[in-house]
Structures are given as C-alpha cells and as structure tokens.
Coordinates of C-alpha atoms in Angstrom, one line a residue:
M156 CA 28.8 -30.0 14.7
V157 CA 29.7 -29.5 11.0
D158 CA 26.8 -31.8 9.9
R159 CA 24.4 -29.8 12.1
L160 CA 25.7 -26.6 10.7
I161 CA 25.1 -27.7 7.1
T162 CA 21.7 -29.0 8.0
E163 CA 20.6 -25.7 9.6
L164 CA 21.9 -23.6 6.8
Q165 CA 20.4 -26.0 4.3
M166 CA 17.0 -25.5 6.0
I167 CA 17.3 -21.8 5.5
R168 CA 18.4 -22.2 1.9
D169 CA 15.6 -24.6 1.2
K170 CA 13.1 -22.2 2.6
T171 CA 14.6 -19.4 0.6
A172 CA 14.0 -21.4 -2.5
E173 CA 10.5 -22.2 -1.5
F174 CA 9.8 -18.5 -0.9
S175 CA 11.3 -17.5 -4.2
G176 CA 8.0 -16.6 -5.9
L177 CA 6.8 -14.7 -2.8
T178 CA 10.2 -12.9 -2.7
T179 CA 9.9 -11.9 -6.3
R180 CA 6.4 -10.5 -5.7
M181 CA 7.6 -8.4 -2.8
K182 CA 10.6 -7.0 -4.7
T183 CA 8.3 -6.2 -7.7
D184 CA 6.0 -4.3 -5.3
N185 CA 9.0 -2.5 -3.8
D186 CA 10.1 -1.3 -7.3
L187 CA 6.6 0.1 -7.9
R188 CA 6.6 1.8 -4.6
N189 CA 10.1 3.3 -5.1
L190 CA 9.1 4.5 -8.6
V191 CA 11.9 2.5 -10.3
K192 CA 11.9 3.7 -13.9
V193 CA 11.0 1.0 -16.5
P194 CA 11.4 2.0 -20.2
M195 CA 8.6 1.3 -22.6
K196 CA 9.1 -1.9 -24.6
T197 CA 8.7 -2.7 -28.2
L198 CA 5.5 -4.5 -29.2
D199 CA 7.1 -8.0 -28.9
G200 CA 8.7 -7.0 -25.6
S201 CA 12.2 -8.0 -26.7
A202 CA 13.8 -4.5 -26.4
D203 CA 13.4 -1.0 -25.2
A204 CA 11.2 1.1 -27.5
P205 CA 13.4 3.8 -29.3
K206 CA 12.7 7.5 -29.2
V207 CA 10.2 7.4 -26.3
A208 CA 9.9 9.9 -23.5
N209 CA 9.5 7.5 -20.7
V210 CA 7.3 8.6 -17.7
T211 CA 7.0 7.0 -14.3
L212 CA 3.9 8.4 -12.5
P213 CA 3.9 8.6 -8.6
D214 CA 0.6 6.8 -8.1
P215 CA 2.1 3.7 -6.4
A216 CA 4.0 5.7 -3.9
L217 CA 1.0 8.0 -3.2
I218 CA -1.4 5.1 -2.6
M219 CA 1.1 3.3 -0.4
A220 CA 1.8 6.4 1.6
K221 CA -1.9 7.2 2.1
T222 CA -2.8 3.7 3.2
I223 CA 0.1 3.5 5.6
A224 CA -0.8 6.9 7.1
Q225 CA -4.4 5.7 7.7
L226 CA -3.2 2.6 9.5
I227 CA -0.7 4.6 11.6
G228 CA -3.5 7.0 12.5
A229 CA -5.8 4.2 13.7
E230 CA -6.5 4.4 17.4
R231 CA -5.7 1.2 19.2
Q232 CA -7.5 0.3 22.4
P233 CA -6.5 -2.7 24.6
V234 CA -9.3 -4.5 26.4
V235 CA -8.6 -7.2 29.0
E236 CA -11.4 -9.6 29.9
G237 CA -11.4 -12.5 32.4
S238 CA -13.9 -14.2 34.6
G239 CA -13.1 -13.6 38.2
L240 CA -10.9 -10.6 37.5
S241 CA -11.9 -7.3 39.1
D242 CA -12.0 -4.0 37.2
A243 CA -8.9 -3.0 39.1
A244 CA -7.0 -6.1 38.1
T245 CA -7.9 -5.7 34.4
T246 CA -6.9 -2.0 34.6
I247 CA -3.5 -3.0 35.9
I248 CA -2.9 -5.3 32.9
E249 CA -4.2 -2.6 30.5
N250 CA -1.8 -0.1 32.1
F251 CA 1.0 -2.7 31.7
I252 CA 0.3 -2.9 28.0
E253 CA 0.3 0.9 27.6
D254 CA 3.6 1.3 29.5
M255 CA 5.2 -1.5 27.6
E256 CA 4.2 0.2 24.3
F257 CA 6.2 3.3 25.5
E258 CA 9.2 1.2 26.5
I259 CA 9.3 -0.7 23.2
D260 CA 9.1 2.4 21.1
N261 CA 11.6 4.2 23.2
L262 CA 14.1 1.5 22.7
L263 CA 13.4 1.4 19.0
N264 CA 13.9 5.2 18.9
E265 CA 17.3 4.8 20.6
K266 CA 18.3 2.4 17.8
G267 CA 17.1 4.8 15.1
E268 CA 14.2 2.6 14.2
F269 CA 10.6 3.5 13.4
P270 CA 7.9 3.1 16.1
S271 CA 6.5 -0.4 16.0
Q272 CA 3.0 0.6 14.8
S273 CA 4.5 2.6 12.0
F274 CA 6.7 -0.2 10.9
H275 CA 3.9 -2.8 11.0
A276 CA 1.6 -0.5 9.1
D277 CA 4.2 -0.4 6.4
T278 CA 4.9 -4.1 6.1
A279 CA 1.1 -4.9 6.3
C280 CA 0.6 -2.8 3.2
S281 CA 3.8 -3.5 1.3
R282 CA 4.7 -7.1 2.2
G283 CA 1.4 -8.6 3.3
R284 CA 3.0 -10.2 6.4
V285 CA 3.9 -8.7 9.8
A286 CA 6.3 -10.3 12.3
E287 CA 8.3 -9.5 15.4
Q288 CA 11.2 -11.0 17.3
I289 CA 10.5 -10.7 21.0
L290 CA 13.7 -10.9 23.2
T291 CA 12.7 -9.1 26.5
R292 CA 15.3 -9.8 29.2
V293 CA 17.2 -8.4 32.1
V294 CA 20.7 -7.2 31.2
D295 CA 23.1 -6.1 34.0
G296 CA 20.1 -5.6 36.3
V297 CA 18.1 -3.5 33.8
Y298 CA 15.0 -4.7 32.0
L299 CA 15.4 -4.6 28.2
P300 CA 12.1 -4.5 26.3
D301 CA 13.7 -5.7 23.2
V302 CA 10.9 -6.2 20.6
R303 CA 12.1 -6.0 17.0
P304 CA 9.6 -5.5 14.1
L305 CA 10.8 -7.6 11.2
D306 CA 10.9 -6.9 7.5
T307 CA 9.2 -10.2 6.4
L308 CA 11.1 -10.2 3.1
Y309 CA 14.2 -11.2 5.1
F310 CA 12.5 -13.5 7.6
K311 CA 12.4 -17.3 6.8
Y312 CA 10.5 -19.7 9.0
E313 CA 9.0 -23.1 9.3
L314 CA 5.5 -23.7 10.8
G315 CA 4.4 -26.9 12.4
A316 CA 1.2 -28.3 13.7
R317 CA 1.5 -26.3 17.0
G318 CA 3.3 -23.2 16.0
M319 CA 6.7 -22.2 14.7
L320 CA 9.4 -24.8 14.6
W321 CA 12.2 -22.3 13.7
G322 CA 12.8 -18.9 12.4
S323 CA 15.8 -17.0 11.0
V324 CA 16.3 -13.2 10.4
E325 CA 18.7 -12.2 7.7
S326 CA 20.4 -8.8 7.9
V327 CA 23.4 -7.1 6.3
R328 CA 25.5 -5.3 9.0
S329 CA 28.6 -3.3 9.2
K330 CA 31.8 -4.5 10.7
A331 CA 31.3 -2.3 13.8
N332 CA 27.8 -3.5 14.3
I333 CA 28.8 -7.2 14.0
N334 CA 31.7 -6.9 16.4
D335 CA 29.5 -5.0 18.9
S336 CA 26.8 -7.6 18.9
Y337 CA 29.0 -10.7 18.5
P338 CA 32.6 -9.9 19.7
E339 CA 33.6 -13.5 19.5
A340 CA 33.2 -13.3 15.7
K341 CA 36.2 -10.9 15.4
F342 CA 34.8 -9.9 12.0
V343 CA 37.3 -8.1 9.7
G344 CA 35.3 -7.5 6.5
K345 CA 33.5 -4.3 5.5
E346 CA 30.1 -5.8 6.0
G347 CA 28.6 -9.2 6.5
T348 CA 25.3 -11.1 6.1
V349 CA 24.1 -12.3 9.5
Q350 CA 21.6 -15.1 10.0
D351 CA 20.0 -15.0 13.4
F352 CA 18.5 -18.5 13.7
W353 CA 16.3 -19.7 16.6
N354 CA 14.6 -23.0 17.1
K355 CA 12.9 -24.4 20.3
K356 CA 16.2 -24.9 22.1
E357 CA 19.0 -22.9 20.6
N358 CA 20.1 -19.6 19.1
I359 CA 22.7 -19.9 16.3
I360 CA 24.4 -17.0 14.6
Y361 CA 25.9 -17.3 11.2
I362 CA 28.0 -14.6 9.5
D363 CA 28.6 -15.1 5.8
D364 CA 27.5 -18.8 6.3
K365 CA 30.0 -19.4 9.1
E366 CA 28.8 -20.3 12.6
V367 CA 30.1 -17.8 15.2
R368 CA 27.8 -18.6 18.1
R369 CA 25.6 -21.5 19.4
L370 CA 23.9 -21.0 22.7
P371 CA 20.9 -22.5 24.4
I372 CA 17.9 -20.0 24.6
K373 CA 18.4 -19.7 28.4
G374 CA 22.0 -18.6 27.8
V375 CA 20.8 -15.7 25.7
L376 CA 17.6 -14.6 27.4
G377 CA 18.2 -15.8 31.0
Y378 CA 15.2 -18.2 30.9
D379 CA 14.1 -21.2 28.9
L380 CA 11.3 -20.0 26.6
G381 CA 10.9 -23.4 24.9
K382 CA 10.0 -22.0 21.5
P383 CA 11.4 -19.6 18.9
P384 CA 10.9 -16.0 20.0
F385 CA 9.0 -14.9 16.9
I386 CA 5.4 -14.0 16.2
L387 CA 4.0 -13.9 12.6
Q388 CA 0.7 -12.8 11.1
V389 CA -0.2 -13.2 7.4
V390 CA -2.6 -10.5 6.1
P391 CA -5.8 -12.3 5.2
A392 CA -5.8 -11.0 1.6
G393 CA -5.2 -13.0 -1.6
S394 CA -5.8 -16.6 -2.3
V395 CA -6.3 -19.4 0.2
L396 CA -5.9 -22.2 -2.3
K397 CA -3.3 -24.9 -1.7
D398 CA -1.7 -25.1 -5.1
K399 CA 2.0 -25.8 -5.1
D400 CA 3.0 -22.4 -6.4
N401 CA 0.2 -20.5 -4.6
L402 CA 2.4 -19.0 -1.8
K403 CA 3.1 -15.9 -3.8
H404 CA -0.6 -15.2 -4.0
T405 CA -1.2 -15.4 -0.2
G406 CA -0.8 -12.5 2.2
E407 CA -1.1 -9.9 -0.6
S408 CA 0.0 -6.3 -0.5
I409 CA -2.2 -3.4 -1.3
Y410 CA -1.0 -3.7 -4.9
E411 CA -2.8 -7.0 -5.4
M412 CA -5.3 -5.5 -7.9
L413 CA -3.0 -2.7 -9.1
R414 CA 0.2 -4.5 -9.9
G415 CA -0.5 -4.7 -13.6
V416 CA -2.4 -1.4 -13.8
F417 CA 0.4 1.0 -12.9
P418 CA 2.7 0.0 -15.8
E419 CA -0.3 0.6 -18.2
K420 CA -0.8 4.1 -16.8
N421 CA 3.0 4.8 -17.2
F422 CA 2.6 3.6 -20.8
L423 CA -0.2 6.1 -21.4
A424 CA 1.8 8.9 -19.8
S425 CA 4.8 8.1 -21.9
T426 CA 2.7 8.0 -25.0
F427 CA 1.2 11.4 -24.3
K428 CA 4.6 12.9 -23.5
T429 CA 6.2 11.4 -26.6
H430 CA 3.3 12.6 -28.8
T431 CA 3.6 16.1 -27.3
Y432 CA 7.3 16.2 -28.1
G433 CA 6.5 15.2 -31.7
L434 CA 4.2 18.3 -32.0
F435 CA 7.3 20.6 -31.6
E436 CA 9.0 19.2 -34.6
P437 CA 6.5 17.0 -36.5
A438 CA 7.7 14.8 -39.3
V439 CA 7.5 16.6 -42.7
Q440 CA 8.0 15.7 -46.4
I441 CA 9.8 18.3 -48.5
Y442 CA 9.4 18.5 -52.3
D443 CA 12.7 18.7 -54.2
K444 CA 12.1 19.1 -58.0
E445 CA 15.7 18.5 -59.0
H446 CA 16.8 15.5 -56.8
G447 CA 13.4 14.0 -55.9
A448 CA 13.4 11.2 -53.2
G449 CA 17.2 11.0 -53.3
A450 CA 17.6 14.6 -52.1
T451 CA 19.6 15.3 -48.9
P452 CA 17.4 16.8 -46.1
P453 CA 18.4 20.2 -44.9
D454 CA 20.8 20.5 -42.0
E455 CA 18.3 22.6 -40.0
Y456 CA 14.7 21.6 -39.3
V457 CA 12.5 23.7 -41.6
G458 CA 10.0 24.5 -38.9
S459 CA 12.4 25.8 -36.2
P460 CA 10.8 28.7 -34.2
G461 CA 11.5 32.0 -35.9
S462 CA 12.8 30.5 -39.1
Q463 CA 11.6 31.5 -42.6
T464 CA 11.6 28.9 -45.4
M465 CA 11.1 29.7 -49.0
V466 CA 9.5 27.1 -51.4
D467 CA 9.2 27.0 -55.2
A468 CA 5.9 25.2 -55.5
P469 CA 2.6 25.1 -53.6
G470 CA 2.6 22.4 -50.9
A471 CA 6.4 21.9 -51.2
I472 CA 6.6 21.2 -47.4
Q473 CA 3.8 18.9 -46.0
P474 CA 3.5 17.3 -42.6
V475 CA 3.6 13.5 -42.7
S476 CA 0.2 12.1 -41.8
T477 CA 0.1 10.3 -38.5
P478 CA -2.9 8.6 -36.9
D479 CA -4.8 10.4 -34.2
I480 CA -4.0 8.6 -31.0
K481 CA -5.8 11.0 -28.7
R482 CA -9.2 9.4 -28.7
S483 CA -8.1 5.8 -28.2
T484 CA -5.5 6.6 -25.5
M485 CA -8.1 8.8 -23.6
Q486 CA -10.5 5.9 -23.6
Y487 CA -7.8 3.5 -22.4
L488 CA -6.8 6.0 -19.7
Q489 CA -10.4 6.0 -18.4
M490 CA -10.3 2.2 -18.3
V491 CA -7.1 2.3 -16.2
N492 CA -8.4 4.9 -13.8
D493 CA -11.6 2.8 -13.4
E494 CA -9.5 -0.1 -12.3
I495 CA -7.7 2.0 -9.7
D496 CA -11.1 3.2 -8.4
K497 CA -12.3 -0.4 -8.2
A498 CA -9.2 -1.3 -6.1
G499 CA -10.2 1.2 -3.5
Y500 CA -8.8 4.6 -4.5
S501 CA -10.5 7.5 -6.4
S502 CA -9.6 11.0 -7.3
M503 CA -11.2 12.1 -4.0
D504 CA -8.3 10.5 -2.1
F505 CA -5.9 12.8 -4.0
G506 CA -8.0 16.0 -3.4
Q507 CA -9.7 16.1 -6.7
P508 CA -13.5 15.7 -6.3
E509 CA -15.3 16.4 -9.5
W510 CA -18.5 17.6 -8.0
P511 CA -20.3 17.5 -4.6
L512 CA -21.1 13.8 -4.2
S513 CA -24.1 12.4 -2.5
F514 CA -23.5 10.5 0.8
I515 CA -24.3 7.2 -0.9
A516 CA -21.5 7.8 -3.5
M517 CA -19.1 8.8 -0.7
A518 CA -20.2 5.8 1.4
K519 CA -19.4 3.5 -1.6
L520 CA -16.0 5.0 -1.9
A521 CA -15.3 4.7 1.8
K522 CA -16.5 1.1 1.7
N523 CA -14.0 0.2 -1.1
K524 CA -11.2 1.8 0.8
G525 CA -12.4 0.1 4.0
E526 CA -12.1 -3.3 2.3
L527 CA -8.5 -2.4 1.5
L528 CA -7.8 -1.5 5.2
L529 CA -9.8 -4.2 6.9
P530 CA -7.5 -7.2 6.4
R531 CA -4.5 -5.2 7.4
L532 CA -6.3 -4.0 10.6
Q533 CA -7.2 -7.6 11.3
A534 CA -3.6 -8.7 10.9
L535 CA -2.3 -5.9 13.2
T536 CA -4.9 -6.8 15.8
L537 CA -3.9 -10.5 15.9
L538 CA -0.2 -9.5 15.9
A539 CA -0.8 -7.2 18.9
Q540 CA -2.6 -10.0 20.8
A541 CA 0.2 -12.5 20.1
R542 CA 2.8 -9.9 21.1
Y543 CA 1.4 -9.4 24.6
R544 CA 0.8 -13.1 25.1
M545 CA 4.5 -13.7 24.5
I546 CA 5.7 -10.6 26.4
I547 CA 3.7 -11.5 29.5
E548 CA 4.9 -15.1 29.2
Q549 CA 8.5 -13.9 29.2
F550 CA 7.7 -11.4 32.0
L551 CA 6.5 -14.3 34.2
L552 CA 9.6 -16.3 33.3
I553 CA 11.8 -13.4 34.3
N554 CA 9.8 -13.4 37.6
E555 CA 10.9 -9.9 38.9
T556 CA 9.0 -6.8 39.9
L557 CA 9.8 -4.2 37.2
E558 CA 9.1 -0.5 36.8
L559 CA 7.8 0.7 33.4
G560 CA 6.4 3.8 31.7
E561 CA 7.3 7.4 30.9
L562 CA 9.6 9.3 33.2
G563 CA 7.5 10.9 36.0
H564 CA 4.6 8.4 35.4
R565 CA 6.4 5.1 35.9
R566 CA 4.5 2.2 37.6
K567 CA 5.7 -1.0 39.2
Y568 CA 4.4 -4.4 38.0
S569 CA 4.9 -7.7 39.8
P570 CA 4.5 -11.2 38.2
E571 CA 1.5 -11.8 40.5
Q572 CA -0.4 -8.9 38.9
L573 CA -0.1 -10.5 35.5
R574 CA -0.9 -14.1 36.3
G575 CA -4.4 -15.6 35.7
A576 CA -6.7 -16.6 33.0
Y577 CA -7.7 -13.7 30.8
T578 CA -7.9 -12.6 27.2
I579 CA -6.3 -9.6 25.6
K580 CA -8.2 -8.0 22.8
F581 CA -7.4 -4.9 20.7
H582 CA -9.9 -2.7 19.0
F583 CA -8.7 -0.5 16.2
F584 CA -10.6 2.6 15.1
T585 CA -9.8 4.5 12.0
T586 CA -12.1 7.3 10.8
S587 CA -11.3 10.2 8.4
K588 CA -13.1 13.5 8.3
E589 CA -14.8 12.4 5.0
E590 CA -16.1 9.3 6.7
M591 CA -17.3 11.3 9.7
A592 CA -19.3 13.5 7.2
V593 CA -20.8 10.4 5.6
N594 CA -21.6 8.9 9.0
S595 CA -23.2 12.1 10.2
T596 CA -25.5 12.2 7.2
I597 CA -26.5 8.5 7.7
A598 CA -27.1 9.2 11.4
E599 CA -29.4 12.1 10.8
A600 CA -31.3 10.1 8.1
I601 CA -32.0 7.1 10.4
R602 CA -32.2 8.9 13.8
K603 CA -36.0 8.5 14.1
D604 CA -35.8 4.7 13.5
V605 CA -32.9 3.6 15.7
S606 CA -31.5 4.3 19.2
S607 CA -28.8 6.7 19.9
D608 CA -26.7 3.8 21.3
Y609 CA -26.9 2.1 17.9
I610 CA -25.8 5.3 16.1
R611 CA -22.8 5.6 18.5
R612 CA -21.7 2.0 18.1
E613 CA -22.7 1.0 14.6
I614 CA -22.6 4.2 12.6
Y615 CA -19.9 6.3 14.3
K616 CA -18.1 3.3 15.7
L617 CA -16.8 5.3 18.6
S618 CA -14.0 3.8 20.6
N619 CA -15.8 4.5 23.9
P620 CA -19.6 4.7 23.2
D621 CA -20.6 4.3 26.9
G622 CA -18.3 7.2 27.8
E623 CA -19.9 9.4 25.1
R624 CA -23.3 8.5 26.4
T625 CA -22.3 9.6 29.9
K626 CA -21.0 12.9 28.6
Q627 CA -24.0 13.5 26.5
R628 CA -26.3 12.9 29.4
A629 CA -24.3 15.4 31.5
E630 CA -24.7 18.0 28.7
Q631 CA -28.4 17.3 28.5
A632 CA -28.7 17.9 32.3
E633 CA -27.0 21.3 31.8
Q634 CA -29.5 22.1 29.1
L635 CA -32.5 21.1 31.3
D636 CA -31.4 23.1 34.3
P637 CA -29.1 26.2 34.3
A638 CA -28.2 25.6 37.9
I639 CA -26.3 22.4 36.9
L640 CA -24.5 24.4 34.2
L641 CA -23.4 27.1 36.8
F642 CA -22.4 24.4 39.3
N643 CA -20.2 22.7 36.7
Q644 CA -18.7 26.0 35.5
G645 CA -17.8 26.9 39.0
H646 CA -15.9 23.6 39.5
S647 CA -14.1 24.1 36.2
L648 CA -13.0 27.6 37.3
I649 CA -11.8 26.3 40.7
D650 CA -9.8 23.5 38.9
A651 CA -8.2 26.1 36.7
G652 CA -7.2 28.3 39.7
R653 CA -9.6 31.1 38.7
D654 CA -11.0 31.6 42.2
I655 CA -12.5 35.1 41.8
E656 CA -14.5 34.1 38.8
A657 CA -15.6 30.9 40.6
E658 CA -16.8 33.0 43.5
L659 CA -18.9 35.1 41.1
V660 CA -20.5 32.0 39.6
L661 CA -21.2 30.7 43.1
Q662 CA -23.0 33.9 44.1
R663 CA -25.1 33.6 41.0
L664 CA -25.9 30.0 41.8
E665 CA -26.8 30.8 45.4
S666 CA -29.1 33.6 44.2
M667 CA -30.8 31.2 41.8
L668 CA -31.4 28.6 44.5
R669 CA -32.7 31.1 47.0
Q670 CA -35.3 32.2 44.5
R671 CA -36.5 28.6 44.3
R672 CA -36.7 28.4 48.1
I673 CA -36.4 24.6 48.0
P674 CA -33.4 22.4 47.5
V675 CA -35.0 20.3 44.8
F676 CA -34.6 21.7 41.2
Q677 CA -38.0 22.4 39.7
G678 CA -37.0 24.0 36.4
Q679 CA -36.4 27.6 35.5
V680 CA -37.9 30.5 37.5
E681 CA -38.3 34.0 36.5
G682 CA -35.0 35.9 36.2
E683 CA -32.8 32.8 35.7
P684 CA -30.5 32.6 32.7
K685 CA -31.8 30.4 30.0
A686 CA -29.9 27.2 29.3
P687 CA -28.5 26.9 25.8
E688 CA -30.9 25.1 23.5
R689 CA -29.9 21.9 21.9
T690 CA -29.3 22.3 18.2
V691 CA -30.8 19.9 15.8
G692 CA -28.5 18.2 13.4
K693 CA -28.6 19.4 9.8
Q694 CA -28.0 17.1 6.8
L695 CA -24.4 17.8 5.7
M696 CA -24.8 16.5 2.1
P697 CA -27.5 15.3 -0.2
L698 CA -28.8 11.8 0.5
F699 CA -28.8 11.1 -3.2
S700 CA -27.2 12.8 -6.2
G701 CA -28.7 16.0 -7.4
G702 CA -27.4 18.7 -5.1
G703 CA -28.8 20.2 -1.9
G704 CA -25.9 19.3 0.3
G705 CA -23.2 21.6 -0.6
R706 CA -22.1 24.4 -2.9
G707 CA -21.0 23.5 -6.4
T708 CA -22.4 22.4 -9.7
P709 CA -24.2 19.1 -9.6
P710 CA -23.4 16.6 -12.3
T711 CA -25.0 17.0 -15.6
E712 CA -27.3 14.4 -17.1
G713 CA -24.5 12.6 -18.8
E714 CA -22.4 12.4 -15.6
E715 CA -25.0 10.7 -13.3

C-alpha cells in the first residue's frame, strides 16, 4: 500500500511539474485581474524605479468582468435529437435537463457556491479551461445532484487514448470541513491540503500527503462508473503546436493578446502621474553669488504656494530644463490603446463612443468582440454536452425513478424515459442591444434581396426563428382583418378574468360579423374599425460613415 501511495502522489507531483508553465500563466493572469500593484522598474529591470508615483489601471478587471457578464447573459437552449424518438420523448429529455439545471444550482447555492454557468463563464475567460466533477448519487434515500464546477488551476489530470485516466482536485480546507467530509481522518490541524484522486476504479483521499481513505468507486457513489467522474474542455484559443513547452500557450485566457499590454499602459499612467507631481514643485537652480555651486539649498522650497522670494540678480532662480515627454508618451498611449482595440475591446465597451459610428464600424467592433467570445461559447457548449452525457449515464446506473425540479413544478423521471440513442446539443445565443441595432440596420439594408427566414436565422440569430415566424404571421392576420384582432383581444381578456370587457368586445365582433352576413371573412366593410397599419422599418444608423443615422457631430476629415 505504501508503494502505491507513493506512486499515486508521485503522479500528481509529476503532473504538477509538467503544468508549471501553465500554472504560472494562470497566476499571472490572476494578478492582472486582481489589479496587483507592480512598481515601475529601472531601465535595466534590476530594481524598482525611485521617486515614481506608481499607477495600476482597472482595465484588466473591467475587460474580464464585461466578458464574463456577456457569457453569463448568454441564453442556452438544449436540443435533443434522435431517430425514432417522438417529439414527446425528446421533450421529456429536454425537461429533464432543465430540471437538473435547477437542482444542480440549488445544491451549489446551499454550499455557498456560484451557479454553474457563472462559474464556468469565469474559468473559460480567466483560466482557458473548464471542468466539472460529477458525483450524482442517492444518499439516505435522497437523490443528490452533486455536480461541482472546478477551478482548473487546482485540477491535475492525465488523458489517454480513450478519455481521462485519472484526475485529482486539490483544495485547502478548514479542520471542520475536513472532519465533516472525512471523519475517519480525525484531522487536528487548523487547515489542510486535500487531494481528491479518482482513477477508473478507486477514489483515494490524501490530506497533507497522507492517505486517509481508499474506496472503490461503487463504495462512494453506489454504482460502478468505470471511469473518473470528471469532464474537461479546453477553450480552443491559443496555439495547437506540439512543442515540448507549448502547454502554457494552449487554452488561452482572454488576456492572450493583452498580457503584455496592460503593464505598458500602467507605465504610461505612472509616467503621467509622476510628471504631474513634478509640476507642483519643479526642479530649480538658484544663483548664489557668494557660495556658488557649494551653497546649501534653502530649507523651504522657494516656489511653495503663497511664498515670496527675493533675489539679488535677474534670473537668480531658474527652472531646470527637462525634456518634454508629453508628445512621445501620448503617441505611445495611442499605440497601446490600438492594441487593446485589436484584441476585441474599444472605448465603446466602456461607454465612451467618440461620435455616432456607421453600422459597418460597429459591425467590425462587434466582430472583434465576437471572436473573443466564440471559443469560450464553444467550450461551454461542449462541456454542457459532456455534462449531460455523464449525468444521464449515472442516472441509468442509479436505476430509480426520481422527482426533480422547482417546488410546485416537480416532475418524475424514470430510467426508461432516458434510455435510447439520441444526441444532446446546446445552442448559445448572446446579443447585446448594440449588436441588435447593428443587426437591424443590416436587415433593413438587405430585406429586398433575402427572405425573412434568412434574416431571422442568419442576421438576428434568434433562438426560436420558427416560433417568431408563427407569431409574426398571427400579427399579420390581425392587420389584415380586424375581426381576428377583436377575437384575440376577447380571449386575452377572458384569460385575464376581465369578463365584462370581454363581453363588450364580443358584442362588437358579433356586430361586425352580422354586417358581413356571411361566415367567411371578406375584408373590411363600412363602419368596421381599421386594423393597425404595419410600420416600415427605418434605418437606425448610417450605413457608412458621414452621419444620417443619429444625432451628433460626424467625424472630421482627419478622423475618418
């Protein structure tokens, strides 16, 4: 047992050493995000620069927060497809997924954790890898939807030709938490480092490198899973090359193109601030006729606010000439900001548009930011698919009919309802108001050349384009015939319990139909209320630069 223990711990240690470059990158990104202050260095980088007003700008935290918020706000729609499955059968599986989502997040909330989508949005942006530990099981007759999002900085694993060979989650826990989870440990320290190691057969727990538990998977979960209960997805960003030290360049965070830019912007901000401080008490040279260069400087600065200094010769006090740094630093600042724009973020994302932009300019900005989000959305989609493949696999191994969902809307699911050959897909939709404005302008510009279905699917990228088409046709029917409008209004009033108003609408409808004298609608007759006319879309912003799409001053010739 001792040899096996050393071997397993050595596997973790070896993998930790292998991941060292990746770990360093993740920690560097974390320091940027947390705005850790780094003093300006001397030119040779050997020491901190003296007499510098160091500044740490909040750009890394702002960009991280905004990107995470966009991913959290993305609408996720499960779609189940399978040959031979009826719509009712696929709907049951889709309902199971939605109810399981509630159960998972409810359990995480009870443990003081973030909802899973919020957690994964964060790690997809900050770590470049998303992972979960899935331990669904029945405990004392109660189903436990134990799905744990993992911080991939503290997750070590080995992948084989057909999936994961082993995985281990490292965590630092308090004495109370350790003894609650592993009472056999009888832990006495203040806190300990726990390694939760799983391979295809066993679960082994180490606390401060000492084994405290070794059980077969069935002894922990109640069924034999036959593989480590982990899923992992690397964000498809960064390098795919197979160089020996390339791991740190794979699964990149959103700082991939910005990691070296933020310190340069802090350097410029520190330069500006230090220069500004120097303007309060600039360096001066004072003429001393008696003692010359060996004279002792006055105790009090000669230019202090409100002071009056007498001199005995013209130009006795002169400022020391310093080079003008403003022009060069402003040019450098523009270069740095250009790099941030190229990486996907512009001043518009921070509420600072410089003029009303054309839709082409906004579309380019949206495209840049979309390229930043796309690999993260892809990783979250693949993770969600892997999650429900494993959850359903475990559900079938548990082999019990279980009740899931929100209180008052709980539904029962049996293993038979989840068996079968089918695929689970997830569609993510993320659209800001700015993107909707751009899409609306594009739609109006091409409406004469493409179908409405193309606009719904390819321009607006609606989550349910067929449903929108049905609603649009219903609205068009109301516009074509006011009787249909009255009929639908009456039903809406009845559903709302406003029976008296519904009766008045019914009387109006009956009067209208009597005037027609036939049961088939033949359009509007004299005296009928006119159906509302359909409004024609108006271009929201100029197609190209030069104004016409909003209030404000268009860019000057030099700004085009």
